[in-house]
Amino acid sequence: MANEDKTNTCGTICLKYLLFTFNLLFWLSGGAVMAVGLWTLVDKSDYISLLSSSTYSLAAYILIAAGAIVMLTGVLGCCATIKESRALLIVFFVLLLLIFLLEITAGVLAYVYYQELNEELRADLKETMVQKYQQPGEDHVTRAVDKLQQDLKCCGSNSSADWQQGTWIHTFADGRLVPDSCCKTPTDHCGLRDHPSNIYKVEGGCISKLEEFILQHLQILGAVGIGIAFLQILGMLFTCCLYRSLKDEPY
């Protein structure tokens, strides 16, 4: 009987250390999830403003929420482990399950969004770029387009020729064939010369570049989500094992 008690005690201690280590990793991963979500929204907010769908932003917001809950859950898990409280372990398990469901939701949204991405870009981006660029009350679009063309090294939605079909060419172009942000070395009125040596000529235009950019970010978000999900499964297993190993205590 003494040997059995000793074995159970050793098993419980091992589980406590495993779960405590898990919670530290879990807390750090929550910070990483929040950082990725915030980076996607803040650093790339200009790009996102050119998209008509809010699904991409929604997936990032869900990750930020999940990251915040993960960090709080990690602290709760540490408390539950140290105090050996079965009631806190139950709450911890439920929160882990909730986060897991949030991540699945974000993953489904990201997958659905990517399936619709190409169609949305081709339908909306060209009109947004050539009809709203440098128009009154559309300063945010102008900034987003200039940043998009410079950062992704592209010109026009499908090609630089798209700029000949829009409102901008007849109002604010001032003789330029493309905006100055299309130039490889932007200077005032450098868009007067539409030549590959001067401006970016990319097959597929900014649509293909933006689609590639968003796909890369969705892959990063997906990889982070999968990593956290794997940690959560381990955490739920450790929690269940520790819960069963603890002696019954009043709640």
PDB file of C-alpha atoms in Angstrom:
ATOM      1  CA  MET A   1       0.000   0.000   0.000  1.00  0.00           C
ATOM      2  CA  ALA A   2       2.863   2.355   0.850  1.00  0.00           C
ATOM      3  CA  ASN A   3       4.536   1.553  -2.464  1.00  0.00           C
ATOM      4  CA  GLU A   4       1.283   2.301  -4.309  1.00  0.00           C
ATOM      5  CA  ASP A   5       0.932   5.655  -2.510  1.00  0.00           C
ATOM      6  CA  LYS A   6       4.541   6.475  -3.322  1.00  0.00           C
ATOM      7  CA  THR A   7       4.009   5.589  -6.981  1.00  0.00           C
ATOM      8  CA  ASN A   8       0.884   7.725  -7.153  1.00  0.00           C
ATOM      9  CA  THR A   9       2.667  10.608  -5.469  1.00  0.00           C
ATOM     10  CA  CYS A  10       5.607  10.410  -7.870  1.00  0.00           C
ATOM     11  CA  GLY A  11       3.213  10.203 -10.820  1.00  0.00           C
ATOM     12  CA  THR A  12       1.314  13.242  -9.604  1.00  0.00           C
ATOM     13  CA  ILE A  13       4.520  15.231  -9.109  1.00  0.00           C
ATOM     14  CA  CYS A  14       5.695  14.347 -12.630  1.00  0.00           C
ATOM     15  CA  LEU A  15       2.331  15.401 -14.077  1.00  0.00           C
ATOM     16  CA  LYS A  16       2.468  18.677 -12.161  1.00  0.00           C
ATOM     17  CA  TYR A  17       5.909  19.490 -13.582  1.00  0.00           C
ATOM     18  CA  LEU A  18       4.796  18.549 -17.095  1.00  0.00           C
ATOM     19  CA  LEU A  19       1.654  20.655 -16.858  1.00  0.00           C
ATOM     20  CA  PHE A  20       3.521  23.588 -15.317  1.00  0.00           C
ATOM     21  CA  THR A  21       6.100  23.476 -18.142  1.00  0.00           C
ATOM     22  CA  PHE A  22       3.270  23.246 -20.648  1.00  0.00           C
ATOM     23  CA  ASN A  23       1.606  26.335 -19.167  1.00  0.00           C
ATOM     24  CA  LEU A  24       4.798  28.380 -19.464  1.00  0.00           C
ATOM     25  CA  LEU A  25       5.117  27.392 -23.123  1.00  0.00           C
ATOM     26  CA  PHE A  26       1.424  27.993 -23.607  1.00  0.00           C
ATOM     27  CA  TRP A  27       1.657  31.490 -22.132  1.00  0.00           C
ATOM     28  CA  LEU A  28       4.561  32.349 -24.451  1.00  0.00           C
ATOM     29  CA  SER A  29       2.714  30.952 -27.446  1.00  0.00           C
ATOM     30  CA  GLY A  30      -0.273  33.142 -26.583  1.00  0.00           C
ATOM     31  CA  GLY A  31       1.974  36.182 -26.839  1.00  0.00           C
ATOM     32  CA  ALA A  32       3.231  34.923 -30.213  1.00  0.00           C
ATOM     33  CA  VAL A  33      -0.325  34.461 -31.510  1.00  0.00           C
ATOM     34  CA  MET A  34      -1.288  37.992 -30.440  1.00  0.00           C
ATOM     35  CA  ALA A  35       1.878  39.398 -32.033  1.00  0.00           C
ATOM     36  CA  VAL A  36       1.155  37.696 -35.371  1.00  0.00           C
ATOM     37  CA  GLY A  37      -2.450  38.888 -35.362  1.00  0.00           C
ATOM     38  CA  LEU A  38      -1.527  42.473 -34.455  1.00  0.00           C
ATOM     39  CA  TRP A  39       1.301  42.509 -37.022  1.00  0.00           C
ATOM     40  CA  THR A  40      -1.143  41.380 -39.724  1.00  0.00           C
ATOM     41  CA  LEU A  41      -3.636  44.125 -38.874  1.00  0.00           C
ATOM     42  CA  VAL A  42      -1.302  47.029 -38.070  1.00  0.00           C
ATOM     43  CA  ASP A  43       1.610  46.591 -40.452  1.00  0.00           C
ATOM     44  CA  LYS A  44      -0.565  45.475 -43.369  1.00  0.00           C
ATOM     45  CA  SER A  45      -3.694  47.524 -42.675  1.00  0.00           C
ATOM     46  CA  ASP A  46      -3.270  49.553 -45.882  1.00  0.00           C
ATOM     47  CA  TYR A  47      -3.381  46.412 -48.005  1.00  0.00           C
ATOM     48  CA  ILE A  48      -6.410  45.096 -46.141  1.00  0.00           C
ATOM     49  CA  SER A  49      -8.296  48.346 -46.808  1.00  0.00           C
ATOM     50  CA  LEU A  50      -8.233  47.554 -50.541  1.00  0.00           C
ATOM     51  CA  LEU A  51     -10.164  44.321 -49.992  1.00  0.00           C
ATOM     52  CA  SER A  52     -13.946  44.369 -50.010  1.00  0.00           C
ATOM     53  CA  SER A  53     -14.253  41.313 -47.771  1.00  0.00           C
ATOM     54  CA  SER A  54     -13.665  41.544 -44.011  1.00  0.00           C
ATOM     55  CA  THR A  55     -12.915  37.818 -43.659  1.00  0.00           C
ATOM     56  CA  TYR A  56      -9.136  38.311 -43.640  1.00  0.00           C
ATOM     57  CA  SER A  57      -9.388  40.882 -40.851  1.00  0.00           C
ATOM     58  CA  LEU A  58     -11.872  38.728 -38.941  1.00  0.00           C
ATOM     59  CA  ALA A  59      -9.496  35.759 -38.932  1.00  0.00           C
ATOM     60  CA  ALA A  60      -6.736  37.994 -37.535  1.00  0.00           C
ATOM     61  CA  TYR A  61      -9.064  39.419 -34.851  1.00  0.00           C
ATOM     62  CA  ILE A  62     -10.003  35.882 -33.796  1.00  0.00           C
ATOM     63  CA  LEU A  63      -6.313  35.030 -33.421  1.00  0.00           C
ATOM     64  CA  ILE A  64      -5.727  38.131 -31.287  1.00  0.00           C
ATOM     65  CA  ALA A  65      -8.654  37.157 -29.056  1.00  0.00           C
ATOM     66  CA  ALA A  66      -7.397  33.584 -28.877  1.00  0.00           C
ATOM     67  CA  GLY A  67      -3.897  34.827 -27.973  1.00  0.00           C
ATOM     68  CA  ALA A  68      -5.249  36.947 -25.121  1.00  0.00           C
ATOM     69  CA  ILE A  69      -7.299  34.033 -23.794  1.00  0.00           C
ATOM     70  CA  VAL A  70      -4.265  31.734 -24.134  1.00  0.00           C
ATOM     71  CA  MET A  71      -2.135  34.024 -21.945  1.00  0.00           C
ATOM     72  CA  LEU A  72      -4.839  34.260 -19.270  1.00  0.00           C
ATOM     73  CA  THR A  73      -5.398  30.515 -19.483  1.00  0.00           C
ATOM     74  CA  GLY A  74      -1.674  29.865 -19.029  1.00  0.00           C
ATOM     75  CA  VAL A  75      -1.700  31.826 -15.763  1.00  0.00           C
ATOM     76  CA  LEU A  76      -4.832  29.967 -14.605  1.00  0.00           C
ATOM     77  CA  GLY A  77      -3.225  26.649 -15.497  1.00  0.00           C
ATOM     78  CA  CYS A  78      -0.163  27.457 -13.400  1.00  0.00           C
ATOM     79  CA  CYS A  79      -2.388  28.322 -10.422  1.00  0.00           C
ATOM     80  CA  ALA A  80      -4.441  25.152 -10.847  1.00  0.00           C
ATOM     81  CA  THR A  81      -1.288  23.037 -11.036  1.00  0.00           C
ATOM     82  CA  ILE A  82       0.415  24.582  -8.008  1.00  0.00           C
ATOM     83  CA  LYS A  83      -2.732  24.449  -5.844  1.00  0.00           C
ATOM     84  CA  GLU A  84      -3.717  20.995  -7.153  1.00  0.00           C
ATOM     85  CA  SER A  85      -7.276  22.285  -7.470  1.00  0.00           C
ATOM     86  CA  ARG A  86      -9.586  19.989  -9.399  1.00  0.00           C
ATOM     87  CA  ALA A  87     -12.118  22.811  -9.820  1.00  0.00           C
ATOM     88  CA  LEU A  88      -9.495  25.071 -11.448  1.00  0.00           C
ATOM     89  CA  LEU A  89      -8.324  22.182 -13.615  1.00  0.00           C
ATOM     90  CA  ILE A  90     -11.872  21.797 -14.947  1.00  0.00           C
ATOM     91  CA  VAL A  91     -12.021  25.523 -15.784  1.00  0.00           C
ATOM     92  CA  PHE A  92      -8.574  25.264 -17.395  1.00  0.00           C
ATOM     93  CA  PHE A  93      -9.676  22.318 -19.543  1.00  0.00           C
ATOM     94  CA  VAL A  94     -12.836  24.149 -20.692  1.00  0.00           C
ATOM     95  CA  LEU A  95     -10.797  27.219 -21.663  1.00  0.00           C
ATOM     96  CA  LEU A  96      -8.359  25.051 -23.619  1.00  0.00           C
ATOM     97  CA  LEU A  97     -11.293  23.555 -25.488  1.00  0.00           C
ATOM     98  CA  LEU A  98     -12.726  27.036 -26.184  1.00  0.00           C
ATOM     99  CA  ILE A  99      -9.415  28.248 -27.609  1.00  0.00           C
ATOM    100  CA  PHE A 100      -9.178  25.129 -29.741  1.00  0.00           C
ATOM    101  CA  LEU A 101     -12.627  25.887 -31.213  1.00  0.00           C
ATOM    102  CA  LEU A 102     -11.622  29.525 -31.850  1.00  0.00           C
ATOM    103  CA  GLU A 103      -8.557  28.372 -33.757  1.00  0.00           C
ATOM    104  CA  ILE A 104     -10.598  25.960 -35.841  1.00  0.00           C
ATOM    105  CA  THR A 105     -12.994  28.802 -36.668  1.00  0.00           C
ATOM    106  CA  ALA A 106     -10.113  31.075 -37.707  1.00  0.00           C
ATOM    107  CA  GLY A 107      -8.660  28.256 -39.815  1.00  0.00           C
ATOM    108  CA  VAL A 108     -11.960  27.627 -41.602  1.00  0.00           C
ATOM    109  CA  LEU A 109     -12.386  31.352 -42.266  1.00  0.00           C
ATOM    110  CA  ALA A 110      -8.862  31.580 -43.685  1.00  0.00           C
ATOM    111  CA  TYR A 111      -9.455  28.544 -45.933  1.00  0.00           C
ATOM    112  CA  VAL A 112     -12.815  29.830 -47.193  1.00  0.00           C
ATOM    113  CA  TYR A 113     -11.347  33.279 -47.763  1.00  0.00           C
ATOM    114  CA  TYR A 114      -8.466  31.946 -49.834  1.00  0.00           C
ATOM    115  CA  GLN A 115     -10.894  30.026 -52.043  1.00  0.00           C
ATOM    116  CA  GLU A 116     -12.693  33.300 -52.808  1.00  0.00           C
ATOM    117  CA  LEU A 117      -9.595  35.494 -52.876  1.00  0.00           C
ATOM    118  CA  ASN A 118      -8.738  35.408 -56.585  1.00  0.00           C
ATOM    119  CA  GLU A 119     -12.313  36.126 -57.657  1.00  0.00           C
ATOM    120  CA  GLU A 120     -12.603  39.017 -55.200  1.00  0.00           C
ATOM    121  CA  LEU A 121      -9.317  40.594 -56.278  1.00  0.00           C
ATOM    122  CA  ARG A 122     -10.146  40.434 -59.973  1.00  0.00           C
ATOM    123  CA  ALA A 123     -13.629  41.809 -59.400  1.00  0.00           C
ATOM    124  CA  ASP A 124     -12.803  44.670 -57.034  1.00  0.00           C
ATOM    125  CA  LEU A 125      -9.139  45.641 -56.995  1.00  0.00           C
ATOM    126  CA  LYS A 126      -8.968  47.093 -60.518  1.00  0.00           C
ATOM    127  CA  GLU A 127     -12.020  49.289 -59.971  1.00  0.00           C
ATOM    128  CA  THR A 128     -10.765  50.426 -56.567  1.00  0.00           C
ATOM    129  CA  MET A 129      -7.321  51.326 -57.894  1.00  0.00           C
ATOM    130  CA  VAL A 130      -8.179  53.133 -61.118  1.00  0.00           C
ATOM    131  CA  GLN A 131     -11.480  54.758 -60.109  1.00  0.00           C
ATOM    132  CA  LYS A 132     -10.642  55.936 -56.571  1.00  0.00           C
ATOM    133  CA  TYR A 133      -6.921  56.709 -56.793  1.00  0.00           C
ATOM    134  CA  GLN A 134      -6.237  60.397 -55.967  1.00  0.00           C
ATOM    135  CA  GLN A 135      -9.957  61.186 -55.972  1.00  0.00           C
ATOM    136  CA  PRO A 136     -11.539  63.546 -53.403  1.00  0.00           C
ATOM    137  CA  GLY A 137     -12.263  61.786 -50.100  1.00  0.00           C
ATOM    138  CA  GLU A 138     -10.249  58.693 -51.071  1.00  0.00           C
ATOM    139  CA  ASP A 139      -6.913  59.571 -49.472  1.00  0.00           C
ATOM    140  CA  HIS A 140      -6.740  56.193 -47.673  1.00  0.00           C
ATOM    141  CA  VAL A 141      -7.091  54.381 -51.011  1.00  0.00           C
ATOM    142  CA  THR A 142      -4.369  56.541 -52.570  1.00  0.00           C
ATOM    143  CA  ARG A 143      -1.964  55.788 -49.703  1.00  0.00           C
ATOM    144  CA  ALA A 144      -2.815  52.079 -49.833  1.00  0.00           C
ATOM    145  CA  VAL A 145      -2.282  51.853 -53.610  1.00  0.00           C
ATOM    146  CA  ASP A 146       1.041  53.724 -53.466  1.00  0.00           C
ATOM    147  CA  LYS A 147       2.263  51.515 -50.607  1.00  0.00           C
ATOM    148  CA  LEU A 148       1.059  48.379 -52.399  1.00  0.00           C
ATOM    149  CA  GLN A 149       2.849  49.218 -55.651  1.00  0.00           C
ATOM    150  CA  GLN A 150       6.083  50.192 -53.931  1.00  0.00           C
ATOM    151  CA  ASP A 151       6.218  47.356 -51.384  1.00  0.00           C
ATOM    152  CA  LEU A 152       5.194  44.596 -53.784  1.00  0.00           C
ATOM    153  CA  LYS A 153       7.033  46.111 -56.785  1.00  0.00           C
ATOM    154  CA  CYS A 154       4.062  46.073 -59.146  1.00  0.00           C
ATOM    155  CA  CYS A 155       2.053  48.513 -61.260  1.00  0.00           C
ATOM    156  CA  GLY A 156      -1.690  48.414 -61.935  1.00  0.00           C
ATOM    157  CA  SER A 157      -4.154  45.695 -61.005  1.00  0.00           C
ATOM    158  CA  ASN A 158      -3.454  43.402 -63.977  1.00  0.00           C
ATOM    159  CA  SER A 159      -0.788  45.504 -65.707  1.00  0.00           C
ATOM    160  CA  SER A 160       0.413  49.103 -65.987  1.00  0.00           C
ATOM    161  CA  ALA A 161      -2.033  49.576 -68.875  1.00  0.00           C
ATOM    162  CA  ASP A 162      -4.903  49.558 -66.368  1.00  0.00           C
ATOM    163  CA  TRP A 163      -4.036  53.138 -65.429  1.00  0.00           C
ATOM    164  CA  GLN A 164      -5.085  54.317 -68.899  1.00  0.00           C
ATOM    165  CA  GLN A 165      -8.677  53.244 -68.201  1.00  0.00           C
ATOM    166  CA  GLY A 166      -9.370  55.076 -64.960  1.00  0.00           C
ATOM    167  CA  THR A 167     -10.511  58.441 -63.680  1.00  0.00           C
ATOM    168  CA  TRP A 168      -7.024  59.403 -62.492  1.00  0.00           C
ATOM    169  CA  ILE A 169      -5.509  59.598 -65.984  1.00  0.00           C
ATOM    170  CA  HIS A 170      -8.008  62.306 -66.985  1.00  0.00           C
ATOM    171  CA  THR A 171      -7.899  64.377 -63.794  1.00  0.00           C
ATOM    172  CA  PHE A 172      -4.696  64.283 -61.749  1.00  0.00           C
ATOM    173  CA  ALA A 173      -2.177  62.487 -63.992  1.00  0.00           C
ATOM    174  CA  ASP A 174      -0.616  65.741 -65.268  1.00  0.00           C
ATOM    175  CA  GLY A 175       0.800  63.966 -68.308  1.00  0.00           C
ATOM    176  CA  ARG A 176       1.950  60.880 -66.421  1.00  0.00           C
ATOM    177  CA  LEU A 177       1.081  57.476 -67.845  1.00  0.00           C
ATOM    178  CA  VAL A 178       1.269  55.740 -64.460  1.00  0.00           C
ATOM    179  CA  PRO A 179       1.481  56.957 -60.841  1.00  0.00           C
ATOM    180  CA  ASP A 180       4.946  57.756 -59.535  1.00  0.00           C
ATOM    181  CA  SER A 181       4.628  54.836 -57.096  1.00  0.00           C
ATOM    182  CA  CYS A 182       4.994  52.505 -60.104  1.00  0.00           C
ATOM    183  CA  CYS A 183       8.578  53.692 -60.623  1.00  0.00           C
ATOM    184  CA  LYS A 184      11.528  51.611 -59.550  1.00  0.00           C
ATOM    185  CA  THR A 185      13.082  54.797 -58.206  1.00  0.00           C
ATOM    186  CA  PRO A 186      10.163  57.079 -57.292  1.00  0.00           C
ATOM    187  CA  THR A 187      10.690  60.759 -58.069  1.00  0.00           C
ATOM    188  CA  ASP A 188       8.303  63.576 -58.897  1.00  0.00           C
ATOM    189  CA  HIS A 189       6.628  62.883 -62.271  1.00  0.00           C
ATOM    190  CA  CYS A 190       8.753  59.806 -62.937  1.00  0.00           C
ATOM    191  CA  GLY A 191       5.542  58.162 -64.194  1.00  0.00           C
ATOM    192  CA  LEU A 192       5.841  60.116 -67.458  1.00  0.00           C
ATOM    193  CA  ARG A 193       7.937  57.294 -68.936  1.00  0.00           C
ATOM    194  CA  ASP A 194       6.132  53.964 -69.122  1.00  0.00           C
ATOM    195  CA  HIS A 195       9.088  51.686 -69.838  1.00  0.00           C
ATOM    196  CA  PRO A 196      10.326  48.469 -68.135  1.00  0.00           C
ATOM    197  CA  SER A 197      13.591  50.194 -67.252  1.00  0.00           C
ATOM    198  CA  ASN A 198      11.648  52.796 -65.293  1.00  0.00           C
ATOM    199  CA  ILE A 199       8.507  51.144 -63.915  1.00  0.00           C
ATOM    200  CA  TYR A 200       7.606  47.712 -62.588  1.00  0.00           C
ATOM    201  CA  LYS A 201       6.314  45.353 -65.261  1.00  0.00           C
ATOM    202  CA  VAL A 202       5.008  42.288 -63.428  1.00  0.00           C
ATOM    203  CA  GLU A 203       3.061  39.497 -65.079  1.00  0.00           C
ATOM    204  CA  GLY A 204      -0.375  39.468 -63.494  1.00  0.00           C
ATOM    205  CA  GLY A 205       0.133  42.922 -61.989  1.00  0.00           C
ATOM    206  CA  CYS A 206      -0.583  43.758 -58.376  1.00  0.00           C
ATOM    207  CA  ILE A 207      -3.400  41.201 -58.232  1.00  0.00           C
ATOM    208  CA  SER A 208      -0.967  38.282 -58.480  1.00  0.00           C
ATOM    209  CA  LYS A 209       1.446  39.944 -56.046  1.00  0.00           C
ATOM    210  CA  LEU A 210      -1.254  40.696 -53.469  1.00  0.00           C
ATOM    211  CA  GLU A 211      -2.693  37.188 -53.787  1.00  0.00           C
ATOM    212  CA  GLU A 212       0.782  35.719 -53.166  1.00  0.00           C
ATOM    213  CA  PHE A 213       1.302  38.077 -50.209  1.00  0.00           C
ATOM    214  CA  ILE A 214      -2.008  37.132 -48.557  1.00  0.00           C
ATOM    215  CA  LEU A 215      -1.388  33.417 -49.158  1.00  0.00           C
ATOM    216  CA  GLN A 216       1.976  33.673 -47.383  1.00  0.00           C
ATOM    217  CA  HIS A 217       0.340  35.380 -44.411  1.00  0.00           C
ATOM    218  CA  LEU A 218      -2.453  32.837 -44.245  1.00  0.00           C
ATOM    219  CA  GLN A 219       0.185  30.101 -44.214  1.00  0.00           C
ATOM    220  CA  ILE A 220       1.962  31.829 -41.308  1.00  0.00           C
ATOM    221  CA  LEU A 221      -1.320  32.153 -39.407  1.00  0.00           C
ATOM    222  CA  GLY A 222      -2.120  28.514 -40.173  1.00  0.00           C
ATOM    223  CA  ALA A 223       1.297  27.281 -39.022  1.00  0.00           C
ATOM    224  CA  VAL A 224       0.996  29.227 -35.758  1.00  0.00           C
ATOM    225  CA  GLY A 225      -2.520  27.866 -35.227  1.00  0.00           C
ATOM    226  CA  ILE A 226      -1.425  24.259 -35.821  1.00  0.00           C
ATOM    227  CA  GLY A 227       1.468  24.654 -33.396  1.00  0.00           C
ATOM    228  CA  ILE A 228      -0.799  26.041 -30.671  1.00  0.00           C
ATOM    229  CA  ALA A 229      -3.400  23.341 -31.335  1.00  0.00           C
ATOM    230  CA  PHE A 230      -0.764  20.633 -30.834  1.00  0.00           C
ATOM    231  CA  LEU A 231       0.229  22.215 -27.512  1.00  0.00           C
ATOM    232  CA  GLN A 232      -3.427  22.358 -26.475  1.00  0.00           C
ATOM    233  CA  ILE A 233      -3.982  18.658 -27.129  1.00  0.00           C
ATOM    234  CA  LEU A 234      -0.980  17.864 -24.920  1.00  0.00           C
ATOM    235  CA  GLY A 235      -2.263  20.261 -22.287  1.00  0.00           C
ATOM    236  CA  MET A 236      -5.723  18.685 -22.247  1.00  0.00           C
ATOM    237  CA  LEU A 237      -4.185  15.226 -21.899  1.00  0.00           C
ATOM    238  CA  PHE A 238      -1.927  16.339 -19.012  1.00  0.00           C
ATOM    239  CA  THR A 239      -4.884  18.087 -17.355  1.00  0.00           C
ATOM    240  CA  CYS A 240      -7.070  14.987 -17.546  1.00  0.00           C
ATOM    241  CA  CYS A 241      -4.288  12.788 -16.159  1.00  0.00           C
ATOM    242  CA  LEU A 242      -3.530  15.188 -13.280  1.00  0.00           C
ATOM    243  CA  TYR A 243      -7.233  15.558 -12.503  1.00  0.00           C
ATOM    244  CA  ARG A 244      -7.616  11.784 -12.188  1.00  0.00           C
ATOM    245  CA  SER A 245      -4.453  11.412 -10.111  1.00  0.00           C
ATOM    246  CA  LEU A 246      -5.475  13.964  -7.501  1.00  0.00           C
ATOM    247  CA  LYS A 247      -7.451  12.790  -4.506  1.00  0.00           C
ATOM    248  CA  ASP A 248     -11.019  14.010  -4.258  1.00  0.00           C
ATOM    249  CA  GLU A 249     -11.146  17.444  -2.705  1.00  0.00           C
ATOM    250  CA  PRO A 250     -14.162  19.629  -1.864  1.00  0.00           C
ATOM    251  CA  TYR A 251     -14.753  22.343  -4.428  1.00  0.00           C
TER     252      TYR A 251
END
